[in-house]
PDB file of C-alpha atoms in Angstrom:
ATOM      1  CA  MET A   1       0.000   0.000   0.000  1.00  0.00           C
ATOM      2  CA  LYS A   2       2.828   2.355   0.867  1.00  0.00           C
ATOM      3  CA  VAL A   3       4.509   1.764  -2.497  1.00  0.00           C
ATOM      4  CA  SER A   4       1.220   2.295  -4.324  1.00  0.00           C
ATOM      5  CA  PHE A   5       0.615   5.563  -2.457  1.00  0.00           C
ATOM      6  CA  GLY A   6       4.104   6.795  -3.338  1.00  0.00           C
ATOM      7  CA  ILE A   7       3.572   6.027  -7.005  1.00  0.00           C
ATOM      8  CA  GLN A   8       0.255   7.887  -6.984  1.00  0.00           C
ATOM      9  CA  GLN A   9       1.913  10.932  -5.447  1.00  0.00           C
ATOM     10  CA  LYS A  10       4.648  10.900  -8.067  1.00  0.00           C
ATOM     11  CA  VAL A  11       2.102  10.600 -10.877  1.00  0.00           C
ATOM     12  CA  LYS A  12       0.125  13.534  -9.487  1.00  0.00           C
ATOM     13  CA  ALA A  13       3.269  15.628  -9.090  1.00  0.00           C
ATOM     14  CA  SER A  14       4.435  14.750 -12.598  1.00  0.00           C
ATOM     15  CA  GLY A  15       1.051  15.646 -14.070  1.00  0.00           C
ATOM     16  CA  LEU A  16       0.992  18.945 -12.221  1.00  0.00           C
ATOM     17  CA  LEU A  17       4.515  19.811 -13.325  1.00  0.00           C
ATOM     18  CA  LEU A  18       3.680  18.903 -16.919  1.00  0.00           C
ATOM     19  CA  GLY A  19       0.643  21.180 -16.827  1.00  0.00           C
ATOM     20  CA  ILE A  20       2.697  24.008 -15.379  1.00  0.00           C
ATOM     21  CA  MET A  21       5.368  23.534 -18.046  1.00  0.00           C
ATOM     22  CA  LEU A  22       2.724  23.738 -20.769  1.00  0.00           C
ATOM     23  CA  VAL A  23       1.372  26.953 -19.256  1.00  0.00           C
ATOM     24  CA  LEU A  24       4.891  28.394 -19.144  1.00  0.00           C
ATOM     25  CA  VAL A  25       5.602  27.466 -22.762  1.00  0.00           C
ATOM     26  CA  LEU A  26       2.301  28.861 -24.050  1.00  0.00           C
ATOM     27  CA  THR A  27       2.648  32.055 -22.018  1.00  0.00           C
ATOM     28  CA  SER A  28       6.223  32.567 -23.202  1.00  0.00           C
ATOM     29  CA  LEU A  29       5.199  32.109 -26.840  1.00  0.00           C
ATOM     30  CA  SER A  30       2.307  34.517 -26.344  1.00  0.00           C
ATOM     31  CA  MET A  31       4.595  37.121 -24.765  1.00  0.00           C
ATOM     32  CA  LYS A  32       7.043  36.743 -27.637  1.00  0.00           C
ATOM     33  CA  GLN A  33       4.261  37.459 -30.129  1.00  0.00           C
ATOM     34  CA  VAL A  34       3.034  40.421 -28.086  1.00  0.00           C
ATOM     35  CA  VAL A  35       6.529  41.923 -27.993  1.00  0.00           C
ATOM     36  CA  ARG A  36       6.890  41.398 -31.750  1.00  0.00           C
ATOM     37  CA  ASP A  37       3.526  43.060 -32.417  1.00  0.00           C
ATOM     38  CA  LEU A  38       4.373  45.929 -30.077  1.00  0.00           C
ATOM     39  CA  ASP A  39       7.671  46.470 -31.887  1.00  0.00           C
ATOM     40  CA  GLN A  40       5.836  46.604 -35.215  1.00  0.00           C
ATOM     41  CA  VAL A  41       3.335  49.128 -33.867  1.00  0.00           C
ATOM     42  CA  VAL A  42       6.085  51.386 -32.514  1.00  0.00           C
ATOM     43  CA  ALA A  43       7.982  51.187 -35.810  1.00  0.00           C
ATOM     44  CA  SER A  44       4.789  51.946 -37.731  1.00  0.00           C
ATOM     45  CA  VAL A  45       4.034  54.981 -35.565  1.00  0.00           C
ATOM     46  CA  TYR A  46       7.421  56.450 -36.493  1.00  0.00           C
ATOM     47  CA  VAL A  47       7.653  55.379 -40.144  1.00  0.00           C
ATOM     48  CA  ASP A  48       4.001  55.795 -41.130  1.00  0.00           C
ATOM     49  CA  ARG A  49       2.901  58.624 -38.803  1.00  0.00           C
ATOM     50  CA  LEU A  50       5.636  60.771 -37.247  1.00  0.00           C
ATOM     51  CA  GLN A  51       7.909  61.041 -40.288  1.00  0.00           C
ATOM     52  CA  PRO A  52       5.017  61.705 -42.718  1.00  0.00           C
ATOM     53  CA  ALA A  53       3.747  64.410 -40.348  1.00  0.00           C
ATOM     54  CA  VAL A  54       7.122  66.142 -40.705  1.00  0.00           C
ATOM     55  CA  ASP A  55       6.936  65.737 -44.493  1.00  0.00           C
ATOM     56  CA  LEU A  56       3.513  67.404 -44.495  1.00  0.00           C
ATOM     57  CA  VAL A  57       4.976  70.373 -42.635  1.00  0.00           C
ATOM     58  CA  TYR A  58       7.718  70.709 -45.267  1.00  0.00           C
ATOM     59  CA  LEU A  59       5.156  70.443 -48.069  1.00  0.00           C
ATOM     60  CA  SER A  60       3.140  73.235 -46.492  1.00  0.00           C
ATOM     61  CA  GLU A  61       6.265  75.368 -46.107  1.00  0.00           C
ATOM     62  CA  ASN A  62       7.166  74.833 -49.771  1.00  0.00           C
ATOM     63  CA  LEU A  63       3.658  75.767 -50.865  1.00  0.00           C
ATOM     64  CA  HIS A  64       3.679  78.999 -48.862  1.00  0.00           C
ATOM     65  CA  ALA A  65       7.245  79.853 -49.902  1.00  0.00           C
ATOM     66  CA  LYS A  66       6.371  79.538 -53.598  1.00  0.00           C
ATOM     67  CA  ARG A  67       3.300  81.691 -53.122  1.00  0.00           C
ATOM     68  CA  LEU A  68       5.343  84.374 -51.380  1.00  0.00           C
ATOM     69  CA  LEU A  69       8.075  84.321 -54.049  1.00  0.00           C
ATOM     70  CA  LEU A  70       5.654  84.815 -56.931  1.00  0.00           C
ATOM     71  CA  ASP A  71       3.699  87.461 -55.023  1.00  0.00           C
ATOM     72  CA  SER A  72       6.894  89.433 -54.366  1.00  0.00           C
ATOM     73  CA  TYR A  73       7.932  89.069 -58.010  1.00  0.00           C
ATOM     74  CA  LEU A  74       4.635  90.470 -59.273  1.00  0.00           C
ATOM     75  CA  ALA A  75       4.702  93.290 -56.740  1.00  0.00           C
ATOM     76  CA  ASP A  76       8.221  94.344 -57.810  1.00  0.00           C
ATOM     77  CA  GLN A  77       7.474  93.904 -61.537  1.00  0.00           C
ATOM     78  CA  SER A  78      11.109  92.952 -62.014  1.00  0.00           C
ATOM     79  CA  THR A  79      11.309  90.976 -65.257  1.00  0.00           C
ATOM     80  CA  GLY A  80      15.088  90.780 -64.940  1.00  0.00           C
ATOM     81  CA  SER A  81      14.835  88.264 -62.071  1.00  0.00           C
ATOM     82  CA  ALA A  82      12.487  85.876 -63.895  1.00  0.00           C
ATOM     83  CA  SER A  83      15.198  83.256 -64.452  1.00  0.00           C
ATOM     84  CA  VAL A  84      16.169  83.365 -60.776  1.00  0.00           C
ATOM     85  CA  LEU A  85      12.531  83.024 -59.753  1.00  0.00           C
ATOM     86  CA  LYS A  86      12.024  80.039 -62.061  1.00  0.00           C
ATOM     87  CA  ALA A  87      15.071  78.321 -60.566  1.00  0.00           C
ATOM     88  CA  GLN A  88      13.761  78.904 -57.045  1.00  0.00           C
ATOM     89  CA  LEU A  89      10.304  77.601 -57.912  1.00  0.00           C
ATOM     90  CA  LYS A  90      11.860  74.568 -59.594  1.00  0.00           C
ATOM     91  CA  ARG A  91      13.886  73.810 -56.468  1.00  0.00           C
ATOM     92  CA  TYR A  92      10.761  73.881 -54.320  1.00  0.00           C
ATOM     93  CA  ASP A  93       8.904  71.687 -56.833  1.00  0.00           C
ATOM     94  CA  THR A  94      11.703  69.116 -56.785  1.00  0.00           C
ATOM     95  CA  GLY A  95      11.699  69.041 -52.989  1.00  0.00           C
ATOM     96  CA  SER A  96       7.921  68.660 -52.887  1.00  0.00           C
ATOM     97  CA  SER A  97       8.039  65.793 -55.400  1.00  0.00           C
ATOM     98  CA  GLN A  98      10.530  63.953 -53.204  1.00  0.00           C
ATOM     99  CA  LEU A  99       8.355  64.470 -50.131  1.00  0.00           C
ATOM    100  CA  ILE A 100       5.265  63.201 -51.951  1.00  0.00           C
ATOM    101  CA  HIS A 101       7.188  60.127 -53.092  1.00  0.00           C
ATOM    102  CA  GLN A 102       8.160  59.433 -49.486  1.00  0.00           C
ATOM    103  CA  LEU A 103       4.529  59.762 -48.391  1.00  0.00           C
ATOM    104  CA  GLU A 104       3.381  57.341 -51.080  1.00  0.00           C
ATOM    105  CA  ARG A 105       5.794  54.708 -49.758  1.00  0.00           C
ATOM    106  CA  THR A 106       4.195  54.741 -46.291  1.00  0.00           C
ATOM    107  CA  LYS A 107       1.137  52.786 -45.157  1.00  0.00           C
ATOM    108  CA  LEU A 108      -1.782  55.025 -46.132  1.00  0.00           C
ATOM    109  CA  SER A 109      -5.422  54.571 -45.277  1.00  0.00           C
ATOM    110  CA  ALA A 110      -8.012  54.899 -48.055  1.00  0.00           C
ATOM    111  CA  SER A 111      -8.866  58.419 -46.895  1.00  0.00           C
ATOM    112  CA  GLU A 112      -5.202  59.440 -46.768  1.00  0.00           C
ATOM    113  CA  ALA A 113      -4.556  58.073 -50.255  1.00  0.00           C
ATOM    114  CA  ASN A 114      -7.577  59.977 -51.573  1.00  0.00           C
ATOM    115  CA  TRP A 115      -6.494  63.291 -50.047  1.00  0.00           C
ATOM    116  CA  LEU A 116      -2.934  62.786 -51.275  1.00  0.00           C
ATOM    117  CA  ARG A 117      -4.221  62.286 -54.827  1.00  0.00           C
ATOM    118  CA  THR A 118      -6.292  65.442 -54.404  1.00  0.00           C
ATOM    119  CA  PHE A 119      -3.238  67.392 -53.293  1.00  0.00           C
ATOM    120  CA  LYS A 120      -1.126  66.083 -56.189  1.00  0.00           C
ATOM    121  CA  ALA A 121      -3.786  67.077 -58.725  1.00  0.00           C
ATOM    122  CA  ASN A 122      -4.130  70.509 -57.120  1.00  0.00           C
ATOM    123  CA  ARG A 123      -0.357  70.938 -57.069  1.00  0.00           C
ATOM    124  CA  ASN A 124      -0.056  70.143 -60.781  1.00  0.00           C
ATOM    125  CA  GLN A 125      -2.755  72.706 -61.574  1.00  0.00           C
ATOM    126  CA  TYR A 126      -0.999  75.297 -59.441  1.00  0.00           C
ATOM    127  CA  ILE A 127       2.344  74.681 -61.171  1.00  0.00           C
ATOM    128  CA  ARG A 128       0.694  75.196 -64.560  1.00  0.00           C
ATOM    129  CA  LEU A 129      -0.910  78.383 -63.239  1.00  0.00           C
ATOM    130  CA  GLU A 130       2.508  79.658 -62.124  1.00  0.00           C
ATOM    131  CA  HIS A 131       3.878  79.053 -65.622  1.00  0.00           C
ATOM    132  CA  ASN A 132       0.959  80.961 -67.127  1.00  0.00           C
ATOM    133  CA  VAL A 133       1.466  83.848 -64.693  1.00  0.00           C
ATOM    134  CA  LEU A 134       5.144  84.078 -65.604  1.00  0.00           C
ATOM    135  CA  HIS A 135       4.311  83.913 -69.302  1.00  0.00           C
ATOM    136  CA  LEU A 136       1.779  86.750 -68.994  1.00  0.00           C
ATOM    137  CA  GLU A 137       4.221  88.849 -66.992  1.00  0.00           C
ATOM    138  CA  ALA A 138       7.009  88.249 -69.493  1.00  0.00           C
ATOM    139  CA  SER A 139       4.734  89.310 -72.372  1.00  0.00           C
ATOM    140  CA  GLY A 140       3.909  92.588 -70.634  1.00  0.00           C
ATOM    141  CA  GLN A 141       0.419  91.626 -69.465  1.00  0.00           C
ATOM    142  CA  HIS A 142       1.014  92.509 -65.845  1.00  0.00           C
ATOM    143  CA  GLN A 143      -2.599  93.079 -64.801  1.00  0.00           C
ATOM    144  CA  ALA A 144      -3.695  89.789 -66.358  1.00  0.00           C
ATOM    145  CA  ALA A 145      -0.855  88.019 -64.547  1.00  0.00           C
ATOM    146  CA  VAL A 146      -1.843  89.585 -61.220  1.00  0.00           C
ATOM    147  CA  HIS A 147      -5.506  88.708 -61.758  1.00  0.00           C
ATOM    148  CA  LEU A 148      -4.639  85.081 -62.555  1.00  0.00           C
ATOM    149  CA  PHE A 149      -2.401  84.882 -59.503  1.00  0.00           C
ATOM    150  CA  LYS A 150      -4.839  86.584 -57.124  1.00  0.00           C
ATOM    151  CA  THR A 151      -8.113  84.958 -58.173  1.00  0.00           C
ATOM    152  CA  PRO A 152      -7.813  81.388 -59.529  1.00  0.00           C
ATOM    153  CA  GLY A 153      -4.372  81.137 -57.959  1.00  0.00           C
ATOM    154  CA  GLU A 154      -5.664  82.055 -54.513  1.00  0.00           C
ATOM    155  CA  GLU A 155      -8.389  79.423 -54.749  1.00  0.00           C
ATOM    156  CA  LEU A 156      -5.975  76.695 -55.852  1.00  0.00           C
ATOM    157  CA  PHE A 157      -3.574  77.666 -53.099  1.00  0.00           C
ATOM    158  CA  HIS A 158      -6.224  77.350 -50.397  1.00  0.00           C
ATOM    159  CA  GLN A 159      -7.380  74.014 -51.828  1.00  0.00           C
ATOM    160  CA  GLY A 160      -3.827  72.712 -51.557  1.00  0.00           C
ATOM    161  CA  VAL A 161      -3.525  73.933 -47.972  1.00  0.00           C
ATOM    162  CA  LEU A 162      -6.872  72.306 -47.134  1.00  0.00           C
ATOM    163  CA  ALA A 163      -5.709  68.964 -48.552  1.00  0.00           C
ATOM    164  CA  LEU A 164      -2.562  69.105 -46.412  1.00  0.00           C
ATOM    165  CA  HIS A 165      -4.593  69.982 -43.316  1.00  0.00           C
ATOM    166  CA  GLU A 166      -6.906  67.024 -43.922  1.00  0.00           C
ATOM    167  CA  LEU A 167      -3.919  64.720 -44.344  1.00  0.00           C
ATOM    168  CA  ALA A 168      -2.386  66.002 -41.114  1.00  0.00           C
ATOM    169  CA  HIS A 169      -5.695  65.504 -39.271  1.00  0.00           C
ATOM    170  CA  ILE A 170      -6.004  61.911 -40.489  1.00  0.00           C
ATOM    171  CA  GLN A 171      -2.377  61.270 -39.565  1.00  0.00           C
ATOM    172  CA  ASP A 172      -3.088  62.513 -36.051  1.00  0.00           C
ATOM    173  CA  GLN A 173      -6.213  60.380 -35.604  1.00  0.00           C
ATOM    174  CA  THR A 174      -4.576  57.253 -37.006  1.00  0.00           C
ATOM    175  CA  GLY A 175      -1.496  57.782 -34.867  1.00  0.00           C
ATOM    176  CA  GLN A 176      -3.634  58.066 -31.722  1.00  0.00           C
ATOM    177  CA  ASN A 177      -5.395  54.805 -32.596  1.00  0.00           C
ATOM    178  CA  GLU A 178      -2.082  53.018 -33.055  1.00  0.00           C
ATOM    179  CA  VAL A 179      -0.846  54.330 -29.711  1.00  0.00           C
ATOM    180  CA  LYS A 180      -3.998  52.921 -28.074  1.00  0.00           C
ATOM    181  CA  VAL A 181      -3.259  49.555 -29.684  1.00  0.00           C
ATOM    182  CA  ALA A 182       0.272  49.703 -28.295  1.00  0.00           C
ATOM    183  CA  HIS A 183      -1.097  50.440 -24.813  1.00  0.00           C
ATOM    184  CA  ARG A 184      -3.433  47.437 -24.995  1.00  0.00           C
ATOM    185  CA  GLN A 185      -0.598  45.180 -26.104  1.00  0.00           C
ATOM    186  CA  ALA A 186       1.615  46.460 -23.314  1.00  0.00           C
ATOM    187  CA  ALA A 187      -1.176  45.734 -20.820  1.00  0.00           C
ATOM    188  CA  GLY A 188      -1.467  42.203 -22.204  1.00  0.00           C
ATOM    189  CA  SER A 189       2.262  41.728 -21.800  1.00  0.00           C
ATOM    190  CA  SER A 190       1.978  42.842 -18.165  1.00  0.00           C
ATOM    191  CA  ILE A 191      -0.747  40.247 -17.555  1.00  0.00           C
ATOM    192  CA  HIS A 192       1.427  37.543 -19.072  1.00  0.00           C
ATOM    193  CA  ALA A 193       4.338  38.562 -16.863  1.00  0.00           C
ATOM    194  CA  THR A 194       2.088  38.364 -13.797  1.00  0.00           C
ATOM    195  CA  LEU A 195       0.944  34.904 -14.872  1.00  0.00           C
ATOM    196  CA  LEU A 196       4.538  33.745 -15.226  1.00  0.00           C
ATOM    197  CA  LEU A 197       5.307  35.036 -11.742  1.00  0.00           C
ATOM    198  CA  ALA A 198       2.305  33.184 -10.315  1.00  0.00           C
ATOM    199  CA  VAL A 199       3.374  29.971 -12.054  1.00  0.00           C
ATOM    200  CA  ALA A 200       6.888  30.370 -10.688  1.00  0.00           C
ATOM    201  CA  LEU A 201       5.478  30.711  -7.162  1.00  0.00           C
ATOM    202  CA  ILE A 202       3.347  27.598  -7.648  1.00  0.00           C
ATOM    203  CA  ILE A 203       6.382  25.641  -8.804  1.00  0.00           C
ATOM    204  CA  GLY A 204       8.313  26.833  -5.769  1.00  0.00           C
ATOM    205  CA  LEU A 205       5.558  25.789  -3.387  1.00  0.00           C
ATOM    206  CA  LEU A 206       5.234  22.437  -5.121  1.00  0.00           C
ATOM    207  CA  LEU A 207       8.952  21.764  -4.846  1.00  0.00           C
ATOM    208  CA  LEU A 208       8.925  22.685  -1.163  1.00  0.00           C
ATOM    209  CA  SER A 209       6.024  20.304  -0.632  1.00  0.00           C
ATOM    210  CA  LEU A 210       7.840  17.480  -2.400  1.00  0.00           C
ATOM    211  CA  ILE A 211      11.006  18.098  -0.411  1.00  0.00           C
ATOM    212  CA  HIS A 212       9.047  18.139   2.829  1.00  0.00           C
ATOM    213  CA  THR A 213       7.312  14.875   1.919  1.00  0.00           C
ATOM    214  CA  ALA A 214      10.615  13.224   1.021  1.00  0.00           C
ATOM    215  CA  LYS A 215      12.109  14.178   4.408  1.00  0.00           C
ATOM    216  CA  LEU A 216       9.321  12.676   6.506  1.00  0.00           C
ATOM    217  CA  PRO A 217      10.741   9.803   8.667  1.00  0.00           C
ATOM    218  CA  ASP A 218       9.721   6.288   7.820  1.00  0.00           C
ATOM    219  CA  ARG A 219       8.209   5.259  11.120  1.00  0.00           C
ATOM    220  CA  LYS A 220       7.841   1.504  11.569  1.00  0.00           C
ATOM    221  CA  PRO A 221       5.149   0.234  13.935  1.00  0.00           C
ATOM    222  CA  GLN A 222       6.525  -0.768  17.325  1.00  0.00           C
ATOM    223  CA  PRO A 223       5.688  -4.264  18.643  1.00  0.00           C
ATOM    224  CA  PHE A 224       2.932  -4.188  21.198  1.00  0.00           C
ATOM    225  CA  HIS A 225       3.468  -6.048  24.495  1.00  0.00           C
ATOM    226  CA  LEU A 226       0.813  -6.658  27.070  1.00  0.00           C
ATOM    227  CA  ASN A 227       3.416  -6.686  29.850  1.00  0.00           C
TER     228      ASN A 227
END
């Protein structure tokens, strides 16, 4: 009976340890996946949200700088600086094209992609308008150039600014959502860590129990005498 009881205890202990090991393995794998997902979210926040937000600021600066350059040129009526102005506008256009290309390589939502297409179309129209303004000014039609710049040009300019503002707003909202996802994943990782700690404590208590059981003295029954 004693041998049978000892075997039963060992089987129970082995089964319990096996269950605990399975819990540890599954929890560790789950934590590994959580950490991997969290790393991807953090990388996405930087690559797809923070950096594009900076690019949008530069695009807005380029748009305003071009507007100011052409406005100053028309106000001065200095046809001698037309070549310099064209070179400056070209430099801003090249920089904006590079920024747009960088934005297109990021992960865009459907709304972001739509507003980016809107901005690109508006930008192309505005570039053509600038060429027409310069052509009118060079041909001596100053008032026509000013009218084109001030009326249709003003509307196109504001449409471009609006598209950039919408893109920035969507970037902000999407970035906040991704941060919330990261917080939830971090909370899940904390729960897994707590579970691992609890399992470790259970293993410790189980080992102490086994050690205590193994140290119990093997008391043999003493012979009973009537005298």
